[in-house]
Structure formats: structure tokens, C-alpha cells
């Protein structure tokens, strides 16, 4: 069963709680929470206080995608604010292994992410240490962009590496995923699917149903 992780970056923040309740009602298990610092990516989104206030109200699995420089500085804060998985960019840290270990030391799942121009083999040294690899399918920073098809080849490469090692690692895709291309992402080897604008437009539950049907057949 592939997992859908809706990105709240595309939510209506006036109605965020209400929209999260809808996701719960349509049986979505994960929430993808994008944290941007205005340095690693041009935009700034939200951080610990928002996560902490959501954490008090929902049991959904918090899949936190850090798009911040030197994520090692904030592992404790995100762990304590209620993340279940903390995912950071390889390009943003020169202490990758230490950061993964720090995330685990708080009992959280750890993930590493690569941008479109970072080769798949960059994740290889860390495969045995992480729960998830996120292969970005757009340049990180904004919702609503178009998927870069070449990135799906990297998904397949990472899937192969993981299988060769017999690892249970999840492979996530993020950026430009919608009902018309989610099958391609799954076929390429992804099993955790992020979707922002494709979920938070018009009828949220209808969008979720359509995506799940395409993802899981
Ligand atoms: C982009 C973020 C994504 C974003 C995806 O940097 O990491 O999670 O919300 O949005 P869509 O699905 O609209 O491309
Ligand atoms: Zn994201």
C-alpha cells in the first residue's frame, strides 16, 4: 500500500484545522509539513510553533521536510514540537551522519532529501541509516510547480540501491505530483507520495480518493 502525504503548504491557513480534519476523515495517514528558512530556499513558510499547535489536535504522522540551512541546529526543536519523521536536505548539511543520529536519538524517524540536480548516488552512504529518502521532483521552495520527469529516473536508481541491500527504506517523491502522473511516480519506485496543490483544491476528499485510486489501483 503506497502512502499519500498531503503537503499543507497548499492549505488555506485560515481553515487549516478544518482541512486537516477532512484529511483524517478521508483516511489519510500522513501530513507533509514543509519548513523553509529563506536561505536554503527563497521562501519562508512556518516552523515549530505551528507544528506544536497541530500536534495537540491530531494523531496524523508528521512528515517534516526541512528546507533549511544547517538543519543540525534544529533537530531538538523539531523533535520536541512533535515531528514523527524529520527529513533534511543533503545539500544543506556537512554533518549528515551526525544529524541522522541526532534525529534518531529523539526516537524519531530520519529522512534525507536530494534536489533535482543532486545525483541519486549521493544518498548511497546513508541508506542503511535512514527510514526514508525523498527525491525532489521539482526545485524545492514553492508548491504548484511542474514535475521534472528526469527526476523519476533517480527514484528508480534509489529504489534499485535499496532493493540490492534488502532495506525497507521508504522512497518519497515531492513536487508536481497530481492524478495524471502519480502512477508514473509509483511505477518509478516511490511508495510515499507528497501532493500539495493537487490535494488542497476544490474538494479535498474527492482529490484524495482520486490520487489513492491511481496510486494503489
Ligand atoms: C516544495 C515542497 C512541496 C510542495 C509540493 O518545495 O517541498 O512539498 O508543497 O507542492 P505541489 O504538490 O503543489 O508541487
Ligand atoms: Zn515538501
PDB file of C-alpha atoms and ligand atoms in Angstrom:
ATOM      1  CA  UNK A   1       0.000   0.000   0.000  1.00  0.00           C
ATOM      2  CA  UNK A   2       1.514   3.321  -1.055  1.00  0.00           C
ATOM      3  CA  UNK A   3       1.117   6.254   1.297  1.00  0.00           C
ATOM      4  CA  UNK A   4      -0.234   9.718   0.484  1.00  0.00           C
ATOM      5  CA  UNK A   5       1.331  12.608   2.405  1.00  0.00           C
ATOM      6  CA  UNK A   6      -0.575  15.845   1.695  1.00  0.00           C
ATOM      7  CA  UNK A   7       1.569  18.971   1.886  1.00  0.00           C
ATOM      8  CA  UNK A   8      -0.123  21.651   3.966  1.00  0.00           C
ATOM      9  CA  UNK A   9       1.891  24.305   2.151  1.00  0.00           C
ATOM     10  CA  UNK A  10      -1.092  24.495  -0.219  1.00  0.00           C
ATOM     11  CA  UNK A  11      -3.695  24.568   2.554  1.00  0.00           C
ATOM     12  CA  UNK A  12      -5.921  27.542   3.340  1.00  0.00           C
ATOM     13  CA  UNK A  13      -4.294  28.602   6.613  1.00  0.00           C
ATOM     14  CA  UNK A  14      -7.451  30.308   7.786  1.00  0.00           C
ATOM     15  CA  UNK A  15      -9.089  26.882   7.757  1.00  0.00           C
ATOM     16  CA  UNK A  16      -6.070  24.687   8.452  1.00  0.00           C
ATOM     17  CA  UNK A  17      -7.597  22.725  11.339  1.00  0.00           C
ATOM     18  CA  UNK A  18     -10.786  22.119   9.394  1.00  0.00           C
ATOM     19  CA  UNK A  19      -8.852  20.908   6.346  1.00  0.00           C
ATOM     20  CA  UNK A  20      -6.755  18.553   8.475  1.00  0.00           C
ATOM     21  CA  UNK A  21      -9.977  17.074   9.922  1.00  0.00           C
ATOM     22  CA  UNK A  22     -11.143  16.434   6.365  1.00  0.00           C
ATOM     23  CA  UNK A  23      -7.899  14.604   5.604  1.00  0.00           C
ATOM     24  CA  UNK A  24      -8.439  12.463   8.697  1.00  0.00           C
ATOM     25  CA  UNK A  25     -11.976  11.685   7.603  1.00  0.00           C
ATOM     26  CA  UNK A  26     -10.780  10.532   4.203  1.00  0.00           C
ATOM     27  CA  UNK A  27      -8.268   8.255   5.957  1.00  0.00           C
ATOM     28  CA  UNK A  28      -5.032   9.985   5.018  1.00  0.00           C
ATOM     29  CA  UNK A  29      -2.291   8.751   7.374  1.00  0.00           C
ATOM     30  CA  UNK A  30       0.453  11.378   6.894  1.00  0.00           C
ATOM     31  CA  UNK A  31       0.817  15.147   6.873  1.00  0.00           C
ATOM     32  CA  UNK A  32       3.760  16.627   4.964  1.00  0.00           C
ATOM     33  CA  UNK A  33       4.986  19.783   6.673  1.00  0.00           C
ATOM     34  CA  UNK A  34       7.386  21.989   4.669  1.00  0.00           C
ATOM     35  CA  UNK A  35       9.717  24.184   6.689  1.00  0.00           C
ATOM     36  CA  UNK A  36      11.539  26.885   4.704  1.00  0.00           C
ATOM     37  CA  UNK A  37      14.108  29.341   6.002  1.00  0.00           C
ATOM     38  CA  UNK A  38      14.525  31.867   3.176  1.00  0.00           C
ATOM     39  CA  UNK A  39      18.179  30.789   2.801  1.00  0.00           C
ATOM     40  CA  UNK A  40      18.251  27.210   1.590  1.00  0.00           C
ATOM     41  CA  UNK A  41      15.203  28.082  -0.498  1.00  0.00           C
ATOM     42  CA  UNK A  42      13.951  31.563  -1.401  1.00  0.00           C
ATOM     43  CA  UNK A  43      10.692  31.345   0.505  1.00  0.00           C
ATOM     44  CA  UNK A  44       9.804  31.263   4.214  1.00  0.00           C
ATOM     45  CA  UNK A  45       6.938  29.089   5.433  1.00  0.00           C
ATOM     46  CA  UNK A  46       6.319  28.077   9.066  1.00  0.00           C
ATOM     47  CA  UNK A  47       8.112  26.301  11.862  1.00  0.00           C
ATOM     48  CA  UNK A  48       7.993  24.851  15.350  1.00  0.00           C
ATOM     49  CA  UNK A  49       5.023  26.789  16.838  1.00  0.00           C
ATOM     50  CA  UNK A  50       2.730  25.727  14.004  1.00  0.00           C
ATOM     51  CA  UNK A  51       3.808  22.080  14.279  1.00  0.00           C
ATOM     52  CA  UNK A  52       3.378  22.140  18.058  1.00  0.00           C
ATOM     53  CA  UNK A  53      -0.127  23.544  17.852  1.00  0.00           C
ATOM     54  CA  UNK A  54      -1.190  20.975  15.236  1.00  0.00           C
ATOM     55  CA  UNK A  55       0.376  18.212  17.328  1.00  0.00           C
ATOM     56  CA  UNK A  56      -2.049  18.914  20.169  1.00  0.00           C
ATOM     57  CA  UNK A  57      -5.047  18.232  17.932  1.00  0.00           C
ATOM     58  CA  UNK A  58      -4.180  15.380  15.581  1.00  0.00           C
ATOM     59  CA  UNK A  59      -2.601  11.959  15.628  1.00  0.00           C
ATOM     60  CA  UNK A  60      -1.586  12.073  11.958  1.00  0.00           C
ATOM     61  CA  UNK A  61       2.016  11.099  11.207  1.00  0.00           C
ATOM     62  CA  UNK A  62       4.009  14.331  10.859  1.00  0.00           C
ATOM     63  CA  UNK A  63       6.393  14.026   7.928  1.00  0.00           C
ATOM     64  CA  UNK A  64       8.511  17.153   8.357  1.00  0.00           C
ATOM     65  CA  UNK A  65      10.503  18.292   5.323  1.00  0.00           C
ATOM     66  CA  UNK A  66      13.198  20.720   6.414  1.00  0.00           C
ATOM     67  CA  UNK A  67      14.353  23.055   3.660  1.00  0.00           C
ATOM     68  CA  UNK A  68      16.731  24.912   5.941  1.00  0.00           C
ATOM     69  CA  UNK A  69      20.486  25.540   6.031  1.00  0.00           C
ATOM     70  CA  UNK A  70      22.378  23.522   8.630  1.00  0.00           C
ATOM     71  CA  UNK A  71      19.397  21.501   9.845  1.00  0.00           C
ATOM     72  CA  UNK A  72      21.588  20.031  12.604  1.00  0.00           C
ATOM     73  CA  UNK A  73      20.917  23.254  14.545  1.00  0.00           C
ATOM     74  CA  UNK A  74      17.210  22.494  14.907  1.00  0.00           C
ATOM     75  CA  UNK A  75      16.804  18.744  15.378  1.00  0.00           C
ATOM     76  CA  UNK A  76      15.882  19.090  19.042  1.00  0.00           C
ATOM     77  CA  UNK A  77      13.292  21.812  18.391  1.00  0.00           C
ATOM     78  CA  UNK A  78      11.523  19.898  15.625  1.00  0.00           C
ATOM     79  CA  UNK A  79      11.628  16.647  17.580  1.00  0.00           C
ATOM     80  CA  UNK A  80      10.117  18.359  20.615  1.00  0.00           C
ATOM     81  CA  UNK A  81       7.478  20.192  18.597  1.00  0.00           C
ATOM     82  CA  UNK A  82       6.013  16.848  17.527  1.00  0.00           C
ATOM     83  CA  UNK A  83       7.575  15.669  14.254  1.00  0.00           C
ATOM     84  CA  UNK A  84       7.379  11.917  13.674  1.00  0.00           C
ATOM     85  CA  UNK A  85       9.878  11.953  10.842  1.00  0.00           C
ATOM     86  CA  UNK A  86      12.486  14.631  10.242  1.00  0.00           C
ATOM     87  CA  UNK A  87      13.752  14.892   6.723  1.00  0.00           C
ATOM     88  CA  UNK A  88      16.586  17.213   5.719  1.00  0.00           C
ATOM     89  CA  UNK A  89      18.496  18.047   2.554  1.00  0.00           C
ATOM     90  CA  UNK A  90      21.925  16.530   1.935  1.00  0.00           C
ATOM     91  CA  UNK A  91      22.861  19.798   0.206  1.00  0.00           C
ATOM     92  CA  UNK A  92      22.138  21.765   3.389  1.00  0.00           C
ATOM     93  CA  UNK A  93      24.397  19.940   5.832  1.00  0.00           C
ATOM     94  CA  UNK A  94      28.014  18.891   6.164  1.00  0.00           C
ATOM     95  CA  UNK A  95      27.119  16.753   9.175  1.00  0.00           C
ATOM     96  CA  UNK A  96      24.770  14.290   7.567  1.00  0.00           C
ATOM     97  CA  UNK A  97      25.535  11.251   9.664  1.00  0.00           C
ATOM     98  CA  UNK A  98      25.552  13.191  12.927  1.00  0.00           C
ATOM     99  CA  UNK A  99      22.222  14.779  12.041  1.00  0.00           C
ATOM    100  CA  UNK A 100      20.628  11.407  11.268  1.00  0.00           C
ATOM    101  CA  UNK A 101      21.899  10.068  14.588  1.00  0.00           C
ATOM    102  CA  UNK A 102      20.606  13.121  16.430  1.00  0.00           C
ATOM    103  CA  UNK A 103      17.134  12.662  14.906  1.00  0.00           C
ATOM    104  CA  UNK A 104      17.147   9.012  15.985  1.00  0.00           C
ATOM    105  CA  UNK A 105      18.309   9.905  19.465  1.00  0.00           C
ATOM    106  CA  UNK A 106      14.933  11.612  19.961  1.00  0.00           C
ATOM    107  CA  UNK A 107      13.150   8.447  18.867  1.00  0.00           C
ATOM    108  CA  UNK A 108      12.129   9.984  15.541  1.00  0.00           C
ATOM    109  CA  UNK A 109      12.355   8.574  12.042  1.00  0.00           C
ATOM    110  CA  UNK A 110      15.036  10.108   9.862  1.00  0.00           C
ATOM    111  CA  UNK A 111      14.961  11.017   6.201  1.00  0.00           C
ATOM    112  CA  UNK A 112      17.351  12.544   3.688  1.00  0.00           C
ATOM    113  CA  UNK A 113      16.380  14.552   0.641  1.00  0.00           C
ATOM    114  CA  UNK A 114      18.027  15.361  -2.683  1.00  0.00           C
ATOM    115  CA  UNK A 115      17.259  18.247  -5.021  1.00  0.00           C
ATOM    116  CA  UNK A 116      16.809  17.689  -8.780  1.00  0.00           C
ATOM    117  CA  UNK A 117      20.488  18.358  -9.587  1.00  0.00           C
ATOM    118  CA  UNK A 118      21.911  16.086  -6.904  1.00  0.00           C
ATOM    119  CA  UNK A 119      22.686  12.597  -8.224  1.00  0.00           C
ATOM    120  CA  UNK A 120      20.989   9.539  -6.767  1.00  0.00           C
ATOM    121  CA  UNK A 121      24.325   8.082  -5.666  1.00  0.00           C
ATOM    122  CA  UNK A 122      24.716  10.898  -3.110  1.00  0.00           C
ATOM    123  CA  UNK A 123      22.287   9.056  -0.818  1.00  0.00           C
ATOM    124  CA  UNK A 124      24.167   5.753  -1.034  1.00  0.00           C
ATOM    125  CA  UNK A 125      26.434   6.126   2.035  1.00  0.00           C
ATOM    126  CA  UNK A 126      23.418   6.781   4.269  1.00  0.00           C
ATOM    127  CA  UNK A 127      20.968   4.168   3.044  1.00  0.00           C
ATOM    128  CA  UNK A 128      21.479   1.868   5.996  1.00  0.00           C
ATOM    129  CA  UNK A 129      20.862   4.732   8.433  1.00  0.00           C
ATOM    130  CA  UNK A 130      17.630   6.332   7.246  1.00  0.00           C
ATOM    131  CA  UNK A 131      13.952   5.390   7.151  1.00  0.00           C
ATOM    132  CA  UNK A 132      13.160   7.426   4.070  1.00  0.00           C
ATOM    133  CA  UNK A 133      14.800   9.003   1.039  1.00  0.00           C
ATOM    134  CA  UNK A 134      12.991  11.924  -0.563  1.00  0.00           C
ATOM    135  CA  UNK A 135      13.756  12.504  -4.216  1.00  0.00           C
ATOM    136  CA  UNK A 136      12.510  16.004  -5.062  1.00  0.00           C
ATOM    137  CA  UNK A 137      10.667  16.159  -8.362  1.00  0.00           C
ATOM    138  CA  UNK A 138      10.776  19.978  -8.518  1.00  0.00           C
ATOM    139  CA  UNK A 139      13.249  22.575  -7.245  1.00  0.00           C
ATOM    140  CA  UNK A 140      12.292  22.954  -3.586  1.00  0.00           C
ATOM    141  CA  UNK A 141      10.757  26.216  -2.454  1.00  0.00           C
ATOM    142  CA  UNK A 142       7.246  26.507  -3.837  1.00  0.00           C
ATOM    143  CA  UNK A 143       4.105  24.493  -4.341  1.00  0.00           C
ATOM    144  CA  UNK A 144       2.278  24.262  -7.642  1.00  0.00           C
ATOM    145  CA  UNK A 145       5.283  23.669  -9.941  1.00  0.00           C
ATOM    146  CA  UNK A 146       5.509  21.145 -12.770  1.00  0.00           C
ATOM    147  CA  UNK A 147       7.185  17.786 -12.178  1.00  0.00           C
ATOM    148  CA  UNK A 148      10.641  17.385 -13.760  1.00  0.00           C
ATOM    149  CA  UNK A 149      10.350  13.958 -15.457  1.00  0.00           C
ATOM    150  CA  UNK A 150      14.111  13.187 -15.314  1.00  0.00           C
ATOM    151  CA  UNK A 151      13.877  13.093 -11.530  1.00  0.00           C
ATOM    152  CA  UNK A 152      11.813   9.910 -11.779  1.00  0.00           C
ATOM    153  CA  UNK A 153      14.893   8.096 -13.151  1.00  0.00           C
ATOM    154  CA  UNK A 154      16.609   8.903  -9.875  1.00  0.00           C
ATOM    155  CA  UNK A 155      13.673   7.422  -7.991  1.00  0.00           C
ATOM    156  CA  UNK A 156      14.276   4.188  -9.890  1.00  0.00           C
ATOM    157  CA  UNK A 157      18.006   4.320  -9.123  1.00  0.00           C
ATOM    158  CA  UNK A 158      17.368   4.798  -5.410  1.00  0.00           C
ATOM    159  CA  UNK A 159      14.762   2.020  -5.425  1.00  0.00           C
ATOM    160  CA  UNK A 160      17.337  -0.292  -7.010  1.00  0.00           C
ATOM    161  CA  UNK A 161      20.014   0.592  -4.407  1.00  0.00           C
ATOM    162  CA  UNK A 162      17.563  -0.041  -1.584  1.00  0.00           C
ATOM    163  CA  UNK A 163      16.479  -3.380  -3.033  1.00  0.00           C
ATOM    164  CA  UNK A 164      20.035  -4.538  -3.668  1.00  0.00           C
ATOM    165  CA  UNK A 165      20.685  -4.026   0.023  1.00  0.00           C
ATOM    166  CA  UNK A 166      17.426  -5.626   1.106  1.00  0.00           C
ATOM    167  CA  UNK A 167      16.451  -2.479   3.027  1.00  0.00           C
ATOM    168  CA  UNK A 168      12.884  -1.466   3.971  1.00  0.00           C
ATOM    169  CA  UNK A 169      13.595   2.225   3.195  1.00  0.00           C
ATOM    170  CA  UNK A 170      10.650   4.313   2.042  1.00  0.00           C
ATOM    171  CA  UNK A 171      11.111   6.348  -1.105  1.00  0.00           C
ATOM    172  CA  UNK A 172       9.211   9.601  -1.275  1.00  0.00           C
ATOM    173  CA  UNK A 173       8.544  11.941  -4.170  1.00  0.00           C
ATOM    174  CA  UNK A 174       7.612  15.599  -3.723  1.00  0.00           C
ATOM    175  CA  UNK A 175       6.709  18.267  -6.243  1.00  0.00           C
ATOM    176  CA  UNK A 176       4.266  18.474  -9.115  1.00  0.00           C
ATOM    177  CA  UNK A 177       2.521  15.186  -8.333  1.00  0.00           C
ATOM    178  CA  UNK A 178      -1.130  15.005  -9.399  1.00  0.00           C
ATOM    179  CA  UNK A 179      -3.681  12.427 -10.531  1.00  0.00           C
ATOM    180  CA  UNK A 180      -2.283  12.434 -14.066  1.00  0.00           C
ATOM    181  CA  UNK A 181       1.288  11.479 -13.120  1.00  0.00           C
ATOM    182  CA  UNK A 182       1.133   9.724  -9.754  1.00  0.00           C
ATOM    183  CA  UNK A 183       1.128   6.322 -11.427  1.00  0.00           C
ATOM    184  CA  UNK A 184       4.430   7.190 -13.132  1.00  0.00           C
ATOM    185  CA  UNK A 185       5.952   8.057  -9.761  1.00  0.00           C
ATOM    186  CA  UNK A 186       4.783   4.786  -8.240  1.00  0.00           C
ATOM    187  CA  UNK A 187       5.984   2.810 -11.222  1.00  0.00           C
ATOM    188  CA  UNK A 188       9.377   4.523 -10.924  1.00  0.00           C
ATOM    189  CA  UNK A 189       9.645   3.150  -7.380  1.00  0.00           C
ATOM    190  CA  UNK A 190       8.147   5.707  -4.985  1.00  0.00           C
ATOM    191  CA  UNK A 191       5.897   4.477  -2.174  1.00  0.00           C
ATOM    192  CA  UNK A 192       5.302   7.715  -0.226  1.00  0.00           C
ATOM    193  CA  UNK A 193       3.680  10.382  -2.355  1.00  0.00           C
ATOM    194  CA  UNK A 194       3.559  14.065  -1.444  1.00  0.00           C
ATOM    195  CA  UNK A 195       0.915  16.220  -3.069  1.00  0.00           C
ATOM    196  CA  UNK A 196       0.097  19.806  -2.170  1.00  0.00           C
ATOM    197  CA  UNK A 197      -1.850  21.714  -4.790  1.00  0.00           C
ATOM    198  CA  UNK A 198      -3.424  18.507  -6.128  1.00  0.00           C
ATOM    199  CA  UNK A 199      -4.990  17.832  -2.711  1.00  0.00           C
ATOM    200  CA  UNK A 200      -5.928  21.318  -1.437  1.00  0.00           C
ATOM    201  CA  UNK A 201      -8.029  22.488  -4.368  1.00  0.00           C
ATOM    202  CA  UNK A 202     -11.824  22.294  -4.510  1.00  0.00           C
ATOM    203  CA  UNK A 203     -12.998  19.067  -2.890  1.00  0.00           C
ATOM    204  CA  UNK A 204     -10.178  17.697  -0.716  1.00  0.00           C
ATOM    205  CA  UNK A 205     -11.681  14.250  -0.168  1.00  0.00           C
ATOM    206  CA  UNK A 206     -12.507  13.808  -3.857  1.00  0.00           C
ATOM    207  CA  UNK A 207      -8.887  14.695  -4.709  1.00  0.00           C
ATOM    208  CA  UNK A 208      -7.577  12.254  -2.115  1.00  0.00           C
ATOM    209  CA  UNK A 209      -9.826   9.473  -3.417  1.00  0.00           C
ATOM    210  CA  UNK A 210      -8.682  10.040  -6.980  1.00  0.00           C
ATOM    211  CA  UNK A 211      -4.997  10.075  -6.023  1.00  0.00           C
ATOM    212  CA  UNK A 212      -5.324   6.961  -3.851  1.00  0.00           C
ATOM    213  CA  UNK A 213      -7.144   5.125  -6.563  1.00  0.00           C
ATOM    214  CA  UNK A 214      -4.416   5.950  -9.099  1.00  0.00           C
ATOM    215  CA  UNK A 215      -1.639   5.150  -6.611  1.00  0.00           C
ATOM    216  CA  UNK A 216      -2.970   1.886  -5.292  1.00  0.00           C
ATOM    217  CA  UNK A 217      -5.107   0.668  -8.163  1.00  0.00           C
TER     218      UNK A 217
HETATM  219  C1  LIG B   1       8.131  22.278  -2.411  1.00  0.00           C
HETATM  220  C2  LIG B   1       7.614  21.489  -1.237  1.00  0.00           C
HETATM  221  C3  LIG B   1       6.458  20.647  -1.559  1.00  0.00           C
HETATM  222  C4  LIG B   1       5.240  21.375  -2.088  1.00  0.00           C
HETATM  223  C5  LIG B   1       4.623  20.468  -3.104  1.00  0.00           C
HETATM  224  O1  LIG B   1       9.360  22.787  -2.112  1.00  0.00           O
HETATM  225  O2  LIG B   1       8.626  20.633  -0.732  1.00  0.00           O
HETATM  226  O3  LIG B   1       6.117  19.754  -0.500  1.00  0.00           O
HETATM  227  O4  LIG B   1       4.282  21.708  -1.122  1.00  0.00           O
HETATM  228  O5  LIG B   1       3.584  21.120  -3.718  1.00  0.00           O
HETATM  229  P1  LIG B   1       2.924  20.592  -5.061  1.00  0.00           P
HETATM  230  O6  LIG B   1       2.405  19.214  -4.789  1.00  0.00           O
HETATM  231  O7  LIG B   1       1.866  21.591  -5.329  1.00  0.00           O
HETATM  232  O8  LIG B   1       4.012  20.581  -6.119  1.00  0.00           O
HETATM  233 ZN1  LIG B   2       7.998  19.087   0.719  1.00  0.00          ZN
END
